[in-house]
Short mmCIF file of C-alpha atoms and ligand atoms in Angstrom, two decimals:
data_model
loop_
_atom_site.label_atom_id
_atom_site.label_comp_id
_atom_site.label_asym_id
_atom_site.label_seq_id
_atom_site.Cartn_x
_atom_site.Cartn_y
_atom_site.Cartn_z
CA UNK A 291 -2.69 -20.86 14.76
CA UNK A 292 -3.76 -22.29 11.37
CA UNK A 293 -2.95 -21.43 8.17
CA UNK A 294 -4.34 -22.23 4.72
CA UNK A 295 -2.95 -21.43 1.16
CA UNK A 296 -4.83 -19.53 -1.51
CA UNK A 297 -4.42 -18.42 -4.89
CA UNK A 298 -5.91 -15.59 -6.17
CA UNK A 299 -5.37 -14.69 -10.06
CA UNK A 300 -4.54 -11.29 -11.05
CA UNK A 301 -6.82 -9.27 -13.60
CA UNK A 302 -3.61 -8.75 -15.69
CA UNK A 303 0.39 -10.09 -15.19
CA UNK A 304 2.19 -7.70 -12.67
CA UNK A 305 5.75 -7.52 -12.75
CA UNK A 306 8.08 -7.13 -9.86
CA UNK A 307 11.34 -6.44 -9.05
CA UNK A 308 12.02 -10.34 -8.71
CA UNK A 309 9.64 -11.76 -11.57
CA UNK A 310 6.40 -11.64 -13.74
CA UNK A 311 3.37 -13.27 -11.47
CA UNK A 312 0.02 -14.14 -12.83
CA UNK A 313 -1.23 -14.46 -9.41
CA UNK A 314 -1.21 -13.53 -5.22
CA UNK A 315 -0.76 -16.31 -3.72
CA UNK A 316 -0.77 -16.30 0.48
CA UNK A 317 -2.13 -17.84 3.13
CA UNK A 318 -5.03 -17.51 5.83
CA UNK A 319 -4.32 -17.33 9.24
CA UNK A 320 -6.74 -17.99 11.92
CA UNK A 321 -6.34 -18.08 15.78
CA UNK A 322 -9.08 -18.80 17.88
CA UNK A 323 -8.23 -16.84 21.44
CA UNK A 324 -9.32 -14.96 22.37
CA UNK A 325 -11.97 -15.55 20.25
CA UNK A 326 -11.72 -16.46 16.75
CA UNK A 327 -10.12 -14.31 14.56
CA UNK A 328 -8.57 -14.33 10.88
CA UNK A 329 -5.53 -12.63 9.29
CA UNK A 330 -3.75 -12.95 5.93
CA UNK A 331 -0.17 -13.52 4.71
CA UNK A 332 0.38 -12.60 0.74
CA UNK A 333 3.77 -12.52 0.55
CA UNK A 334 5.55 -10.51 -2.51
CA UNK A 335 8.86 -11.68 -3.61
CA UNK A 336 11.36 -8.57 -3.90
CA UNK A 337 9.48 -7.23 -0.94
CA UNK A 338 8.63 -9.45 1.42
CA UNK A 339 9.89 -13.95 1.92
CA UNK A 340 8.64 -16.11 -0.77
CA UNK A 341 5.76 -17.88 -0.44
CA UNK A 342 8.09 -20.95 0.61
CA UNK A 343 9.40 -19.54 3.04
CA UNK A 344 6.27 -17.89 4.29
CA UNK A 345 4.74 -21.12 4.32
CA UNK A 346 7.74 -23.16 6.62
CA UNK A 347 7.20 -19.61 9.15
CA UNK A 348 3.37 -19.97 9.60
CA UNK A 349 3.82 -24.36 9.92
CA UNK A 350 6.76 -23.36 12.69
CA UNK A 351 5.23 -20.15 14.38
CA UNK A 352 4.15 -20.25 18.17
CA UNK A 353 1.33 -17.67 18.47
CA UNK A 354 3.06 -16.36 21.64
CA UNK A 355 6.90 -15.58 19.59
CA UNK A 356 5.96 -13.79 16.55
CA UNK A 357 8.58 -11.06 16.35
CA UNK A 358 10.58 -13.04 14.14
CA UNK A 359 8.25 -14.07 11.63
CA UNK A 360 9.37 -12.52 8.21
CA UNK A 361 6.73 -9.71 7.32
CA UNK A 362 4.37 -11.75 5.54
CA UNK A 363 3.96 -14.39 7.94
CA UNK A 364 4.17 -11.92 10.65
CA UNK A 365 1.50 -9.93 8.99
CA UNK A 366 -0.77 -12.95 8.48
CA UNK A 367 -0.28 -13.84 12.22
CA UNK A 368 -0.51 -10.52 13.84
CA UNK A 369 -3.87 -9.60 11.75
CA UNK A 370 -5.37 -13.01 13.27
CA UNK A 371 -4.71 -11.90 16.35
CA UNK A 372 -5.64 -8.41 16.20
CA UNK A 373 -8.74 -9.44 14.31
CA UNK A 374 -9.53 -11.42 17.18
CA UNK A 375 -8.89 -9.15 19.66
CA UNK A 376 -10.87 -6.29 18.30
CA UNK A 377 -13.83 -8.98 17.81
CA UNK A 378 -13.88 -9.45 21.50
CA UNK A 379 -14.23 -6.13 22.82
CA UNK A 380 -16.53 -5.63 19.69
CA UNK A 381 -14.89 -2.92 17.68
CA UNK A 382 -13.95 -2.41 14.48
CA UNK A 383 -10.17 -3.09 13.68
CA UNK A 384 -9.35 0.84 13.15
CA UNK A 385 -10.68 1.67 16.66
CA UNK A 386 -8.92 -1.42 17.92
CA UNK A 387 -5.86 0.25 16.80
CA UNK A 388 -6.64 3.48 18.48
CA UNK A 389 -8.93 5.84 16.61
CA UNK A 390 -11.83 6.86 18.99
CA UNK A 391 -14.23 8.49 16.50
CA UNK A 392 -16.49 6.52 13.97
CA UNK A 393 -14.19 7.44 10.33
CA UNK A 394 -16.54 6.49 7.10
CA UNK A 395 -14.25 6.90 4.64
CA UNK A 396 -10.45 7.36 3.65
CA UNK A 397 -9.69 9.02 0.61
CA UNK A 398 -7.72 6.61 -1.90
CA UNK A 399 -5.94 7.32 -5.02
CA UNK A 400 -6.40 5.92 -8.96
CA UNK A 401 -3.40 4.17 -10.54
CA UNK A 402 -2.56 5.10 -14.07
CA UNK A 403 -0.06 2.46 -15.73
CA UNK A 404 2.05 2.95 -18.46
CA UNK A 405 0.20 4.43 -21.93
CA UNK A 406 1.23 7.20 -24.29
CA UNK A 407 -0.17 10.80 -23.31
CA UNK A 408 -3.38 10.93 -24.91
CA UNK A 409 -4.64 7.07 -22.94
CA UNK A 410 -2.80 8.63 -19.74
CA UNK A 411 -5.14 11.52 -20.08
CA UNK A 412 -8.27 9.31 -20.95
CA UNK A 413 -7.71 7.32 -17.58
CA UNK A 414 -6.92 10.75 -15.19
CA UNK A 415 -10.52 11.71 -16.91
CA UNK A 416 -11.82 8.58 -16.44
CA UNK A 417 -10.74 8.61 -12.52
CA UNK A 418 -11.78 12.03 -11.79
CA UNK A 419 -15.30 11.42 -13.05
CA UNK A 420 -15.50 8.08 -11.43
CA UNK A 421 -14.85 10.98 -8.21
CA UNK A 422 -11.17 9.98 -7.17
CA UNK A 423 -9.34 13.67 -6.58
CA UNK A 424 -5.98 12.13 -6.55
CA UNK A 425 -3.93 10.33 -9.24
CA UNK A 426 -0.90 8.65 -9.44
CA UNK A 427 1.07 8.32 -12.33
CA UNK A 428 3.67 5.72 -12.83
CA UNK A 429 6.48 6.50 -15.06
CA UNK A 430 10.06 5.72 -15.64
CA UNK A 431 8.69 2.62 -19.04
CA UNK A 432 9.37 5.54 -21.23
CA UNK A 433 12.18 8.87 -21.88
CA UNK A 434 12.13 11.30 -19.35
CA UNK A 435 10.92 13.60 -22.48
CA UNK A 436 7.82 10.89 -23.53
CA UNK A 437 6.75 11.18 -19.64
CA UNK A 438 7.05 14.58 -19.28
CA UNK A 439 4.30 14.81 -21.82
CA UNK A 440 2.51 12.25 -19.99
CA UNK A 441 2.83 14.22 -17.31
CA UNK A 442 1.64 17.67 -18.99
CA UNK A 443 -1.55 15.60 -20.66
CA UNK A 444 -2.64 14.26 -16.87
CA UNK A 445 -2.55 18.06 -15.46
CA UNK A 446 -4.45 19.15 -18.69
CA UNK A 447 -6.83 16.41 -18.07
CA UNK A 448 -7.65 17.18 -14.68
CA UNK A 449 -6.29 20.67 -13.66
CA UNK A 450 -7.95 20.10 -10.03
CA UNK A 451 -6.74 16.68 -9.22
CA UNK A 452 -3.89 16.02 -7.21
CA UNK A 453 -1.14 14.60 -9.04
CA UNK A 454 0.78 12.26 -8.05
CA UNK A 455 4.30 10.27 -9.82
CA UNK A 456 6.16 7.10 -9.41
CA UNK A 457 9.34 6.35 -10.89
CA UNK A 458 9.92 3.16 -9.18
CA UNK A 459 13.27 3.85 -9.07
CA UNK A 460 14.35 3.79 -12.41
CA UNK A 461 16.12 7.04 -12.90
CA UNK A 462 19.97 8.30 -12.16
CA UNK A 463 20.29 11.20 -10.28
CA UNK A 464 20.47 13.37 -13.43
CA UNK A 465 17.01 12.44 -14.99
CA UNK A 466 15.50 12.87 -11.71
CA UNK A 467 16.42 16.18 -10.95
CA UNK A 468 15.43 17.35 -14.96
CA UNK A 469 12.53 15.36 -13.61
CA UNK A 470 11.65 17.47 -10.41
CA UNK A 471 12.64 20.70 -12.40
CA UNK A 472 10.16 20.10 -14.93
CA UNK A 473 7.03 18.82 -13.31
CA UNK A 474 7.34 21.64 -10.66
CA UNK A 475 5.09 24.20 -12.24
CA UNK A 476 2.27 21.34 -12.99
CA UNK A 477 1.57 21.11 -9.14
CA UNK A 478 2.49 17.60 -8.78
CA UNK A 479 2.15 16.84 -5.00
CA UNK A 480 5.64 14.47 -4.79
CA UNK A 481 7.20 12.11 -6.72
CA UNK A 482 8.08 8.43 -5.38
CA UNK A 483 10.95 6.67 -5.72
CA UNK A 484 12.75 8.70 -8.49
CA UNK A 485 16.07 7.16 -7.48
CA UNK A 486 16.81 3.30 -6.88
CA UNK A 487 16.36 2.22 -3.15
CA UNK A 488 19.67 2.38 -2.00
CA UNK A 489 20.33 5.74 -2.97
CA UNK A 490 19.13 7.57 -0.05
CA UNK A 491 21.58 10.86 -0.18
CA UNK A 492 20.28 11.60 -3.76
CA UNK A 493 16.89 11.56 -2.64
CA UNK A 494 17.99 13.82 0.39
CA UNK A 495 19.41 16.08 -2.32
CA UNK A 496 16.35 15.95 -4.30
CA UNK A 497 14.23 16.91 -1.28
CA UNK A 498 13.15 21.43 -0.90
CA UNK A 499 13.51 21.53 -4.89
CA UNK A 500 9.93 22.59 -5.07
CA UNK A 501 8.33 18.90 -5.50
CA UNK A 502 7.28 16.45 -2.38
CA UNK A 503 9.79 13.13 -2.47
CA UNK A 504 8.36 10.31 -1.37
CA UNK A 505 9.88 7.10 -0.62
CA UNK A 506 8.27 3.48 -1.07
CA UNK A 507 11.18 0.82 -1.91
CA UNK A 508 13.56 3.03 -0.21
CA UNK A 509 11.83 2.53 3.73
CA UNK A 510 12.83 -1.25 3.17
CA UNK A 511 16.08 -0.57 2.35
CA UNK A 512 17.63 1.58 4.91
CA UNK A 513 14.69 1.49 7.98
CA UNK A 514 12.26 4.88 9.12
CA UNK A 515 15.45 6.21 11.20
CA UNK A 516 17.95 6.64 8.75
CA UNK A 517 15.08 8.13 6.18
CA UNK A 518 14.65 10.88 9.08
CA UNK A 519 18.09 10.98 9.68
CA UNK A 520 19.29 12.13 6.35
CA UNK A 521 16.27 14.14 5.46
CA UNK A 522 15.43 11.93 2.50
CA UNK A 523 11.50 12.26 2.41
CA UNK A 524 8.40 14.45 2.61
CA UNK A 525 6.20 11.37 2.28
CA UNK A 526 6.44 7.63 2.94
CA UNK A 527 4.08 4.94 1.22
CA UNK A 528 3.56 2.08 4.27
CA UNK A 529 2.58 -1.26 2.99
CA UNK A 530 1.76 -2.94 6.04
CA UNK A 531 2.21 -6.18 4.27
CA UNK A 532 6.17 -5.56 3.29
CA UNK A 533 6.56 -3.84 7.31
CA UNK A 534 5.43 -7.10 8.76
CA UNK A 535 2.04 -5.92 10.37
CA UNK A 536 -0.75 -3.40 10.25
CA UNK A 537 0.58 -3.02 14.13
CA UNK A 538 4.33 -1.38 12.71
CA UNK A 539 3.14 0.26 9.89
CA UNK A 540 0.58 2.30 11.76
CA UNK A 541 3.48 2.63 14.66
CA UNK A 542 5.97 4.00 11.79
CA UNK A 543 3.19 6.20 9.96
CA UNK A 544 2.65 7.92 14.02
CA UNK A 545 6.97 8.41 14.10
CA UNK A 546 6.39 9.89 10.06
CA UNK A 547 3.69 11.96 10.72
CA UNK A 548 5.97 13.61 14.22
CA UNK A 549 8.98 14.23 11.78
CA UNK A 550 6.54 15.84 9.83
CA UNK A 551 6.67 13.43 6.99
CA UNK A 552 3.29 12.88 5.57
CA UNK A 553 2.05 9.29 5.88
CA UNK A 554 0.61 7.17 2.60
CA UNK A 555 -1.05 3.47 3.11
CA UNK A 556 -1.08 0.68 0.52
CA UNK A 557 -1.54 -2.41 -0.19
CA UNK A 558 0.61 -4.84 -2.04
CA UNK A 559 -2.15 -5.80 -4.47
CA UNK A 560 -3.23 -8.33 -1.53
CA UNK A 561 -6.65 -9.96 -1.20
CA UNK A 562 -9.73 -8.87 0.69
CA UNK A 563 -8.17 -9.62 4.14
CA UNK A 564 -4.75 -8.07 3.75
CA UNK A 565 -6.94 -4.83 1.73
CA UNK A 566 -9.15 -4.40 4.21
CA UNK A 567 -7.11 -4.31 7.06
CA UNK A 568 -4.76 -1.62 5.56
CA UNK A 569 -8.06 0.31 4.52
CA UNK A 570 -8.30 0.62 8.98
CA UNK A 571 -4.88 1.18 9.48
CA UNK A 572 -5.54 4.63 7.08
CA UNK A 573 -8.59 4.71 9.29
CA UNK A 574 -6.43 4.55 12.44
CA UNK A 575 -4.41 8.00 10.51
CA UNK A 576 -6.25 11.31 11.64
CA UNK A 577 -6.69 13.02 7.95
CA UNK A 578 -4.86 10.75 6.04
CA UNK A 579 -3.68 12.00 2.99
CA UNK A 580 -5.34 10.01 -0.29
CA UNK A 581 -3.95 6.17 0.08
CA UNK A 582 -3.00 3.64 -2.66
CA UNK A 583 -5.55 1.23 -1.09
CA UNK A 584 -7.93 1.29 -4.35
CA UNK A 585 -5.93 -2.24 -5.39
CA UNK A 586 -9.18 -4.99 -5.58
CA UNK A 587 -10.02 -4.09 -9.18
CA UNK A 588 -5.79 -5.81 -9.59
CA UNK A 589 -7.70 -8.83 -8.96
CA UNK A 590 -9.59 -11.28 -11.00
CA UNK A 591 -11.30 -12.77 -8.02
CA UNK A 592 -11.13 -12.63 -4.31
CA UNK A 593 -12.49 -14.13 -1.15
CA UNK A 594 -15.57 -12.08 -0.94
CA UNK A 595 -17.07 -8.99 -2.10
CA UNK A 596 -14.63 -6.00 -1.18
CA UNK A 597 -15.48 -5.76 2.11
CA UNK A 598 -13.89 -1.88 2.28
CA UNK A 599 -15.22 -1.06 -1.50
CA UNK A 600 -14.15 2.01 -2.88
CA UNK A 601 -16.63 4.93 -4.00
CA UNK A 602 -16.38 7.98 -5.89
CA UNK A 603 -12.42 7.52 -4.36
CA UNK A 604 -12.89 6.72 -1.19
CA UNK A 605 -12.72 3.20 0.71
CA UNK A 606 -15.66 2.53 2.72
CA UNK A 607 -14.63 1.87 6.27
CA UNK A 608 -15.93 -1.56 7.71
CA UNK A 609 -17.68 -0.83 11.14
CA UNK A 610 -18.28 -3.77 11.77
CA UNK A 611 -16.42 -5.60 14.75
CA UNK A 612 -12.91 -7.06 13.60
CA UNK A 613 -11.21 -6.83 10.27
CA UNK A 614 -13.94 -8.33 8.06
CA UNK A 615 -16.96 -10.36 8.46
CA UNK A 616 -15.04 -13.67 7.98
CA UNK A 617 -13.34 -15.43 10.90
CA UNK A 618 -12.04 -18.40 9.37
CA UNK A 619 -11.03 -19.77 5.54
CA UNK A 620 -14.54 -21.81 5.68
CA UNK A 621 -16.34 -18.57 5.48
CA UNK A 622 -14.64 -18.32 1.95
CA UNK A 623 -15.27 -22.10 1.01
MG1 MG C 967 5.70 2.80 -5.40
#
């Protein structure tokens, strides 16, 4: 197993829970049994090991013991592999996985950032005439009262959109259930993360209060069986790249979906490896809901040419064997 580091610069500065990057930076992972086959490891601090340590995993792994890679570097490896494998019985990666019928297209979601009400409702017209049905808002920069306008503008906007919000965690329990009581009559599908990760009782208590809760930071925090346990989501968001694998977070979308908690994909603003591969992981989803997998535009560059592009809101499916066309970082040179 080889790996290589890249840097890929974002289109604008993204800030995390840990920091302010400029840039993904990762690593390419190719195996070349059974044939040859490429994967890649973009770490995100404050959700997955640092690029450090990411690094010291891939240099140490053995191909044959990669359970205890941290996610990243287990994603990186496990995508090699898989890409690899799904090369040699010539399939694409989503039937690899276990879908038996040809799938086109998932539907994806646009991602409107942080504006006052009259640029949120430029961009949810923007998106639905570019064809993308769903939307996601992120709020939680401003007062509840300044998003709740946000909010009403979006719905105005596009009255047959789904709507979608996340908080990212940044209200108490009070905002967010002023929060849920208010957007409930603008047909808002769910709202993620309107409580801090490690507060899953209050999202338990926020759940049957008319609006969907769905949970993104929290799934790291407290693992898919004490979410079920305590009843503390309608929907998870699965970023195969934080879960360690395309492998688990397909495995813990199947264990959602038969709790009857509806299963979202995304990406973690990863390059054109990492993107695509989540884009057949949805694939692998019988009607998947819309996915946050429309993430290459983050970018100011990538390896190659989206190789899962998205149009009029839906990413393309790649059929053809494998992940992507490339099988090793010399295809990118
Ligand atoms: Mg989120």
């Amino acid at each position: 197993m080889n790996s290589e580091y890249f840097s890929l610069p974002l289109a604008e500065p993204l800030t995390t829970a840990a920091s302010e990057i400029t840039e993904r930076e990762g690593f390419l992972v190719s195996v070349d049994e059974p044939t040859a086959g490429l994967g890649e490891a973009c770490p995100l601090p404050g959700w997955t090991e640092s690029v450090d340590e990411c690094r010291r995993a891939l240099r140490e792994a053995d191909p044959d013991e990669i359970a205890g890679l941290p996610p990243a570097a287990r994603h990186g490896a496990v995508l090699a592999l898989l890409d690899a494998e799904a090369r040699a019985e010539d399939v694409p990666l989503y039937q690899y996985l276990g879908r038996e019928t040809r799938v086109d297209s998932v539907p994806v979601n646009a991602t409107v950032g942080d504006a006052d009400a009259s640029t949120t409702a430029d961009r949810v017209s923007a998106a639905v005439s570019e064809g993308f049905e769903s939307v996601k808002l992120k709020l939680g920069a401003r007062s509840l009262g300044a998003d709740l306008e946000r909010v009403h503008a979006a719905r105005e906007a596009a009255p047959d959109a789904e709507l979608r919000l996340d908080a990212n965690g940044t209200w108490d329990r009070e905002t967010a259930s002023r929060a849920v009581d208010a957007v409930a009559d603008h047909d808002v599908s769910y709202i993620e993360q309107p409580l801090p990760a490690d507060d899953l009782a209050g999202h338990a208590t926020l759940c049957g209060a008319g609006v969907g809760i769905a949970l993104d930071e929290g799934i790291y925090e407290h693992g898919l069986d004490a979410v079920l346990e305590a009843e503390a989501a309608d929907t998870l968001i699965l970023k195969p790249m934080a879960m360690g694998g395309p492998d688990i977070a397909l495995e813990t979308a199947v264990v959602a979906r038969g709790a009857g908690i509806d299963p979202v994909v995304t990406t973690t603003i990863d390059g054109a490896v990492a993107r695509a591969a989540a884009v057949h992981v949805a694939a692998a989803i019988p009607d998947v809901s819309p996915c946050g997998l429309a993430t290459g535009e983050l970018l100011a560059a990538d390896f190659q040419p989206d190789p899962a592009p998205v149009e009029a809101g839906r990413a393309q499916i790649p059929q053809r064997a494998g992940n992507t066309a490339a099988t090793s970082p010399a295809d990118y040179a």
